[in-house]
Amino acid sequence: MANGFPLQNCRAVITGASSGLGAEFARQLAPAAAELVLVARRPDALEEVKRGLPAGKARIECCTADLSTEDGRTGLLRFLDDQGLRPNLLINNAGLGDYGGFATSAMEKSRLQIDLNITALTLLSHALIPRLGRPGGIVNISSLAGTLPMPDLAVYAASKAYVTSFSEALAVELAPKGVTVTCVCPGPTPTNFSKTARRPDGGDTDRSGQGLLRIPPSRVVAEALAALAAGRPCVFPGAGVTVAGTLFRLMPRPLMRWFLRRRFNKGKVQAD
Ligand SMILES: NC(=O)c1ccc[n+]([C@@H]2O[C@H](COP(=O)([O-])OP(=O)(O)OC[C@H]3O[C@@H](n4cnc5c(N)ncnc54)[C@H](OP(=O)(O)O)[C@@H]3O)[C@@H](O)[C@H]2O)c1
């Protein structure tokens, strides 16, 4: 296990900070941080989060960028340079999903999930690792969905499997270089995620059993930051999610496929 990352006086870049978990990271880090850079596409929402942050000594800057694009990512790096900001913590949190079958998905939304959940997270990490002050930290927001293939959420779950695998490899590579990497795998959490993932026809995902796993964003973020501070490479916030994540990771693949088929077909019968 790597050394833990000291949260006191950290200088953090938080992607997807205009709502949900990203805004909560900003709220929980603000009292201890020296610098916070809040990044997302909507400037008004970023400013609102900034206005609502608890008082502290942190310098807080908002950067408007569409991180799914090369221009947006370059714009963020230029913003850091122009503003003389020298982060030592990158929180790769921006991400989105898409509820429904792959064959009927809008290709643009599938591409967006890959561009944001995978490409942006990878390329921002690559660009910032050499610039991160030491001790450095990277928090990558994956998902419980990354532990299993998910029919009707196929691209999203696959993108998060990438995030978990990538993060756990980076944690090993970067520990000797003074950078702590923590992968966070939340279960269902009340944010804007579902609203964004739902299609115009209103289709939703199968939510049976999710009530046992749901915890508020404040707890997800508190457990994520505690894991980072302790140098833990991976955390499943909440007791229910920890159990589910462990079970899914240990489950033999044929049993997993049987379980998925059963759940998927049952959902279809109920919907018919
Ligand atoms: N909520 C859950 O149940 C859950 C469970 C497991 C994992 N997660 C993960 O948690 C992370 C945060 O999601 P959330 O639940 O907090 O959802 P959310 O409330 O919808 O927040 C998503 C954030 O990403 C930003 N964003 C979206 N597209 C972007 C783009 N192209 N460029 C820059 N920023 C962009 C959004 O801001 P703008 O619209 O202003 O750009 C927003 O700030 C995601 O990676 C998600 O996959 C969520």
CSV table of C-alpha atoms and ligand atoms in Angstrom, one decimal:
chain,number,residue,atom,x,y,z
A,1,MET,CA,0.0,0.0,0.0
A,2,ALA,CA,1.2,3.5,-0.9
A,3,ASN,CA,1.7,6.2,1.7
A,4,GLY,CA,-1.4,8.1,2.3
A,5,PHE,CA,-2.1,11.5,0.7
A,6,PRO,CA,-2.2,14.5,3.2
A,7,LEU,CA,-5.4,16.4,2.6
A,8,GLN,CA,-4.3,19.4,4.6
A,9,ASN,CA,-3.2,22.2,2.3
A,10,CYS,CA,-3.9,20.1,-0.8
A,11,ARG,CA,-4.2,21.8,-4.2
A,12,ALA,CA,-7.0,19.9,-6.0
A,13,VAL,CA,-8.4,19.8,-9.5
A,14,ILE,CA,-11.9,18.3,-9.4
A,15,THR,CA,-13.6,17.4,-12.7
A,16,GLY,CA,-17.4,17.3,-12.8
A,17,ALA,CA,-17.6,19.7,-9.9
A,18,SER,CA,-20.8,21.4,-10.9
A,19,SER,CA,-23.1,18.8,-9.2
A,20,GLY,CA,-23.3,15.5,-7.4
A,21,LEU,CA,-20.1,13.8,-6.1
A,22,GLY,CA,-17.8,16.4,-7.6
A,23,ALA,CA,-19.5,19.3,-5.8
A,24,GLU,CA,-19.4,17.2,-2.6
A,25,PHE,CA,-15.6,16.7,-3.0
A,26,ALA,CA,-15.3,20.5,-3.2
A,27,ARG,CA,-17.4,21.0,-0.1
A,28,GLN,CA,-15.5,18.4,2.0
A,29,LEU,CA,-12.0,19.6,0.8
A,30,ALA,CA,-12.7,23.3,1.0
A,31,PRO,CA,-11.9,23.7,4.8
A,32,ALA,CA,-8.5,22.0,4.5
A,33,ALA,CA,-7.4,22.8,0.9
A,34,ALA,CA,-5.0,25.5,-0.3
A,35,GLU,CA,-6.4,25.6,-3.9
A,36,LEU,CA,-9.4,24.1,-5.6
A,37,VAL,CA,-10.0,24.2,-9.3
A,38,LEU,CA,-13.7,23.3,-10.1
A,39,VAL,CA,-14.1,22.0,-13.7
A,40,ALA,CA,-17.3,21.3,-15.7
A,41,ARG,CA,-19.2,22.6,-18.7
A,42,ARG,CA,-21.8,24.8,-17.0
A,43,PRO,CA,-20.2,28.0,-15.7
A,44,ASP,CA,-23.3,29.1,-13.7
A,45,ALA,CA,-23.5,25.8,-11.9
A,46,LEU,CA,-19.8,25.9,-11.0
A,47,GLU,CA,-20.1,29.5,-9.6
A,48,GLU,CA,-23.1,28.3,-7.5
A,49,VAL,CA,-21.1,25.5,-6.1
A,50,LYS,CA,-18.2,27.9,-5.4
A,51,ARG,CA,-20.6,30.3,-3.6
A,52,GLY,CA,-21.9,27.5,-1.4
A,53,LEU,CA,-18.5,26.2,-0.2
A,54,PRO,CA,-17.7,26.4,3.5
A,55,ALA,CA,-15.3,29.2,4.4
A,56,GLY,CA,-11.6,28.3,4.4
A,57,LYS,CA,-8.4,29.7,3.2
A,58,ALA,CA,-8.5,28.0,-0.2
A,59,ARG,CA,-8.1,29.9,-3.4
A,60,ILE,CA,-11.0,28.7,-5.5
A,61,GLU,CA,-11.1,28.9,-9.3
A,62,CYS,CA,-13.8,27.7,-11.8
A,63,CYS,CA,-12.8,26.4,-15.2
A,64,THR,CA,-15.4,25.8,-17.9
A,65,ALA,CA,-14.3,22.9,-20.1
A,66,ASP,CA,-15.9,20.1,-22.1
A,67,LEU,CA,-13.5,17.4,-21.1
A,68,SER,CA,-14.8,15.0,-23.7
A,69,THR,CA,-13.0,17.0,-26.3
A,70,GLU,CA,-9.3,17.6,-26.9
A,71,ASP,CA,-10.0,21.4,-26.9
A,72,GLY,CA,-11.6,21.2,-23.5
A,73,ARG,CA,-8.7,19.2,-22.0
A,74,THR,CA,-6.1,21.5,-23.5
A,75,GLY,CA,-8.1,24.5,-22.3
A,76,LEU,CA,-8.0,23.1,-18.7
A,77,LEU,CA,-4.2,22.7,-18.8
A,78,ARG,CA,-3.8,26.2,-20.3
A,79,PHE,CA,-6.0,27.6,-17.5
A,80,LEU,CA,-3.8,26.0,-14.8
A,81,ASP,CA,-0.7,27.5,-16.4
A,82,ASP,CA,-2.2,30.9,-17.0
A,83,GLN,CA,-3.5,31.1,-13.4
A,84,GLY,CA,-0.2,29.8,-11.9
A,85,LEU,CA,-2.0,26.9,-10.3
A,86,ARG,CA,0.1,23.9,-9.3
A,87,PRO,CA,-2.2,21.1,-8.3
A,88,ASN,CA,-1.0,18.1,-6.3
A,89,LEU,CA,-4.3,16.2,-6.4
A,90,LEU,CA,-6.4,15.3,-9.5
A,91,ILE,CA,-10.0,14.0,-8.9
A,92,ASN,CA,-11.2,12.4,-12.1
A,93,ASN,CA,-14.9,12.5,-11.3
A,94,ALA,CA,-16.7,13.7,-14.4
A,95,GLY,CA,-18.7,10.8,-16.0
A,96,LEU,CA,-22.0,9.7,-17.4
A,97,GLY,CA,-24.1,6.7,-18.2
A,98,ASP,CA,-26.9,5.6,-20.5
A,99,TYR,CA,-29.8,3.4,-19.4
A,100,GLY,CA,-31.0,1.0,-22.1
A,101,GLY,CA,-30.0,-1.6,-24.7
A,102,PHE,CA,-26.8,-1.0,-26.7
A,103,ALA,CA,-28.4,-1.8,-30.0
A,104,THR,CA,-31.0,1.0,-29.6
A,105,SER,CA,-28.6,3.5,-28.0
A,106,ALA,CA,-27.8,6.9,-29.6
A,107,MET,CA,-24.2,6.4,-30.9
A,108,GLU,CA,-23.4,9.9,-29.8
A,109,LYS,CA,-24.1,9.0,-26.1
A,110,SER,CA,-22.0,5.8,-26.3
A,111,ARG,CA,-19.2,7.8,-27.8
A,112,LEU,CA,-19.5,10.5,-25.1
A,113,GLN,CA,-19.3,7.8,-22.3
A,114,ILE,CA,-16.0,6.5,-23.8
A,115,ASP,CA,-14.7,10.0,-24.5
A,116,LEU,CA,-15.4,11.2,-20.9
A,117,ASN,CA,-15.3,8.2,-18.7
A,118,ILE,CA,-12.2,6.7,-20.3
A,119,THR,CA,-10.3,9.1,-22.7
A,120,ALA,CA,-10.6,12.2,-20.6
A,121,LEU,CA,-9.6,10.4,-17.4
A,122,THR,CA,-6.6,8.7,-19.0
A,123,LEU,CA,-5.3,11.8,-20.9
A,124,LEU,CA,-5.8,14.2,-18.0
A,125,SER,CA,-3.9,11.7,-15.7
A,126,HIS,CA,-1.1,11.5,-18.3
A,127,ALA,CA,-0.9,15.3,-18.7
A,128,LEU,CA,-1.0,16.0,-15.0
A,129,ILE,CA,1.2,13.3,-13.4
A,130,PRO,CA,4.5,15.0,-14.4
A,131,ARG,CA,3.2,18.4,-13.1
A,132,LEU,CA,1.6,17.2,-9.9
A,133,GLY,CA,3.3,18.5,-6.8
A,134,ARG,CA,4.6,15.8,-4.4
A,135,PRO,CA,3.2,14.2,-2.4
A,136,GLY,CA,0.7,13.8,-5.2
A,137,GLY,CA,-2.7,12.1,-5.4
A,138,ILE,CA,-5.1,10.9,-8.0
A,139,VAL,CA,-8.7,9.9,-7.2
A,140,ASN,CA,-10.5,8.1,-10.1
A,141,ILE,CA,-14.2,7.7,-9.7
A,142,SER,CA,-15.2,4.3,-11.0
A,143,SER,CA,-18.3,2.4,-10.0
A,144,LEU,CA,-19.7,-0.8,-8.5
A,145,ALA,CA,-20.9,-1.3,-12.1
A,146,GLY,CA,-17.2,-1.8,-13.0
A,147,THR,CA,-17.2,-5.1,-11.2
A,148,LEU,CA,-19.7,-6.9,-13.5
A,149,PRO,CA,-21.0,-6.7,-17.1
A,150,MET,CA,-24.3,-4.9,-17.0
A,151,PRO,CA,-27.0,-5.5,-19.7
A,152,ASP,CA,-28.8,-2.2,-20.4
A,153,LEU,CA,-25.8,-0.3,-19.1
A,154,ALA,CA,-23.2,-2.1,-21.1
A,155,VAL,CA,-20.9,0.7,-22.3
A,156,TYR,CA,-21.0,2.4,-18.9
A,157,ALA,CA,-20.1,-0.7,-16.9
A,158,ALA,CA,-17.3,-1.6,-19.4
A,159,SER,CA,-16.0,2.0,-19.1
A,160,LYS,CA,-15.9,1.7,-15.4
A,161,ALA,CA,-14.2,-1.7,-15.5
A,162,TYR,CA,-11.5,0.1,-17.5
A,163,VAL,CA,-11.3,2.9,-14.8
A,164,THR,CA,-10.8,0.3,-12.0
A,165,SER,CA,-8.2,-1.7,-13.9
A,166,PHE,CA,-6.3,1.4,-15.0
A,167,SER,CA,-6.3,2.9,-11.5
A,168,GLU,CA,-5.1,-0.2,-9.7
A,169,ALA,CA,-2.2,-0.5,-12.2
A,170,LEU,CA,-1.4,3.2,-11.7
A,171,ALA,CA,-1.5,2.8,-7.9
A,172,VAL,CA,1.4,0.3,-8.2
A,173,GLU,CA,3.3,2.3,-10.8
A,174,LEU,CA,3.1,5.6,-9.1
A,175,ALA,CA,3.5,4.7,-5.4
A,176,PRO,CA,7.4,4.8,-5.6
A,177,LYS,CA,7.1,8.2,-7.4
A,178,GLY,CA,5.2,9.7,-4.4
A,179,VAL,CA,1.7,9.7,-6.0
A,180,THR,CA,-1.1,7.9,-4.2
A,181,VAL,CA,-3.9,6.6,-6.5
A,182,THR,CA,-7.3,5.7,-5.1
A,183,CYS,CA,-10.1,4.2,-7.1
A,184,VAL,CA,-13.6,4.8,-5.8
A,185,CYS,CA,-16.4,2.4,-6.7
A,186,PRO,CA,-19.7,3.9,-5.5
A,187,GLY,CA,-23.0,2.1,-5.7
A,188,PRO,CA,-26.2,3.9,-6.5
A,189,THR,CA,-26.0,7.4,-5.1
A,190,PRO,CA,-28.6,10.1,-5.4
A,191,THR,CA,-27.2,12.8,-7.8
A,192,ASN,CA,-28.0,14.0,-11.3
A,193,PHE,CA,-26.5,10.7,-12.7
A,194,SER,CA,-29.9,9.0,-13.3
A,195,LYS,CA,-31.4,12.1,-14.9
A,196,THR,CA,-28.5,12.2,-17.4
A,197,ALA,CA,-28.5,8.5,-18.0
A,198,ARG,CA,-32.2,8.2,-18.8
A,199,ARG,CA,-33.2,8.3,-22.4
A,200,PRO,CA,-35.8,10.7,-23.9
A,201,ASP,CA,-38.3,7.7,-24.0
A,202,GLY,CA,-37.9,7.7,-20.2
A,203,GLY,CA,-36.5,4.2,-19.9
A,204,ASP,CA,-34.9,3.4,-16.6
A,205,THR,CA,-32.5,0.7,-15.3
A,206,ASP,CA,-33.6,-2.3,-13.1
A,207,ARG,CA,-33.4,-0.9,-9.6
A,208,SER,CA,-34.4,-3.9,-7.6
A,209,GLY,CA,-32.1,-4.4,-4.6
A,210,GLN,CA,-30.6,-0.9,-5.0
A,211,GLY,CA,-32.2,0.4,-1.8
A,212,LEU,CA,-29.9,-1.7,0.2
A,213,LEU,CA,-26.8,-0.2,-1.4
A,214,ARG,CA,-27.7,3.5,-1.7
A,215,ILE,CA,-25.9,6.0,0.6
A,216,PRO,CA,-25.7,9.8,0.3
A,217,PRO,CA,-23.0,11.6,-1.7
A,218,SER,CA,-21.6,13.0,1.6
A,219,ARG,CA,-20.8,9.5,2.8
A,220,VAL,CA,-19.4,8.3,-0.6
A,221,VAL,CA,-17.0,11.3,-0.6
A,222,ALA,CA,-16.0,11.0,3.1
A,223,GLU,CA,-15.1,7.4,2.6
A,224,ALA,CA,-13.2,8.2,-0.7
A,225,LEU,CA,-11.1,10.9,1.0
A,226,ALA,CA,-10.4,8.7,4.0
A,227,ALA,CA,-9.2,6.0,1.6
A,228,LEU,CA,-7.0,8.5,-0.2
A,229,ALA,CA,-5.6,9.8,3.1
A,230,ALA,CA,-4.8,6.2,4.2
A,231,GLY,CA,-3.3,5.3,0.8
A,232,ARG,CA,-5.9,2.6,0.0
A,233,PRO,CA,-5.8,1.7,-3.8
A,234,CYS,CA,-9.6,0.9,-4.0
A,235,VAL,CA,-12.7,1.6,-1.9
A,236,PHE,CA,-16.3,0.6,-2.2
A,237,PRO,CA,-18.1,3.2,-0.1
A,238,GLY,CA,-20.8,1.8,2.2
A,239,ALA,CA,-21.1,-1.6,3.9
A,240,GLY,CA,-23.7,-2.9,1.3
A,241,VAL,CA,-21.5,-1.8,-1.6
A,242,THR,CA,-18.4,-3.3,0.0
A,243,VAL,CA,-20.2,-6.7,0.3
A,244,ALA,CA,-21.6,-6.5,-3.2
A,245,GLY,CA,-18.3,-5.5,-4.7
A,246,THR,CA,-16.4,-8.3,-3.0
A,247,LEU,CA,-19.0,-10.8,-4.1
A,248,PHE,CA,-19.1,-9.7,-7.7
A,249,ARG,CA,-15.3,-9.7,-7.9
A,250,LEU,CA,-15.1,-13.2,-6.5
A,251,MET,CA,-18.0,-14.8,-8.3
A,252,PRO,CA,-17.1,-17.4,-11.0
A,253,ARG,CA,-17.8,-16.0,-14.5
A,254,PRO,CA,-20.3,-18.7,-15.5
A,255,LEU,CA,-22.3,-18.1,-12.4
A,256,MET,CA,-22.2,-14.3,-13.0
A,257,ARG,CA,-23.5,-14.8,-16.6
A,258,TRP,CA,-26.4,-17.0,-15.3
A,259,PHE,CA,-27.2,-14.4,-12.6
A,260,LEU,CA,-27.2,-11.6,-15.2
A,261,ARG,CA,-29.3,-13.6,-17.7
A,262,ARG,CA,-31.9,-14.4,-15.1
A,263,ARG,CA,-32.2,-10.8,-13.8
A,264,PHE,CA,-32.3,-9.4,-17.4
A,265,ASN,CA,-34.9,-11.8,-18.6
A,266,LYS,CA,-37.1,-11.3,-15.5
A,267,GLY,CA,-36.9,-7.5,-16.1
A,268,LYS,CA,-38.0,-8.0,-19.7
A,269,VAL,CA,-41.0,-10.2,-18.7
A,270,GLN,CA,-42.1,-7.7,-16.2
A,271,ALA,CA,-41.8,-4.9,-18.7
A,272,ASP,CA,-43.8,-6.8,-21.4
B,1,LIG,N1,-24.6,8.6,-8.9
B,1,LIG,C1,-24.3,7.3,-8.9
B,1,LIG,O1,-25.2,6.5,-8.7
B,1,LIG,C2,-22.9,6.9,-9.3
B,1,LIG,C3,-22.5,5.5,-9.0
B,1,LIG,C4,-21.3,5.1,-9.3
B,1,LIG,C5,-20.4,6.0,-9.9
B,1,LIG,N2,-20.8,7.2,-10.2
B,1,LIG,C6,-19.8,8.1,-10.9
B,1,LIG,O2,-19.6,9.3,-10.2
B,1,LIG,C7,-19.2,10.3,-11.0
B,1,LIG,C8,-19.9,11.6,-10.7
B,1,LIG,O3,-21.3,11.5,-11.1
B,1,LIG,P1,-22.5,12.0,-10.3
B,1,LIG,O4,-23.2,10.8,-9.8
B,1,LIG,O5,-22.0,13.0,-9.3
B,1,LIG,O6,-23.4,12.6,-11.5
B,1,LIG,P2,-23.8,14.1,-11.8
B,1,LIG,O7,-24.5,14.7,-10.7
B,1,LIG,O8,-24.5,13.9,-13.1
B,1,LIG,O9,-22.4,14.8,-12.1
B,1,LIG,C9,-21.7,14.6,-13.3
B,1,LIG,C10,-20.7,15.8,-13.4
B,1,LIG,O10,-19.9,15.6,-14.6
B,1,LIG,C11,-19.9,16.8,-15.3
B,1,LIG,N3,-19.7,16.5,-16.7
B,1,LIG,C12,-20.6,15.8,-17.6
B,1,LIG,N4,-20.1,15.8,-18.8
B,1,LIG,C13,-19.0,16.6,-18.8
B,1,LIG,C14,-18.1,17.0,-19.8
B,1,LIG,N5,-18.2,16.6,-21.1
B,1,LIG,N6,-17.0,17.7,-19.5
B,1,LIG,C15,-16.8,18.1,-18.2
B,1,LIG,N7,-17.7,17.8,-17.2
B,1,LIG,C16,-18.7,17.0,-17.5
B,1,LIG,C17,-21.2,17.5,-15.0
B,1,LIG,O11,-21.2,18.9,-15.2
B,1,LIG,P3,-21.7,19.7,-16.4
B,1,LIG,O12,-23.0,19.2,-16.9
B,1,LIG,O13,-21.7,21.1,-15.9
B,1,LIG,O14,-20.6,19.5,-17.4
B,1,LIG,C18,-21.4,17.1,-13.5
B,1,LIG,O15,-20.7,18.1,-12.8
B,1,LIG,C19,-19.3,9.8,-12.5
B,1,LIG,O16,-18.0,9.4,-12.9
B,1,LIG,C20,-20.2,8.6,-12.3
B,1,LIG,O17,-20.0,7.6,-13.3
B,1,LIG,C21,-22.0,7.7,-9.9
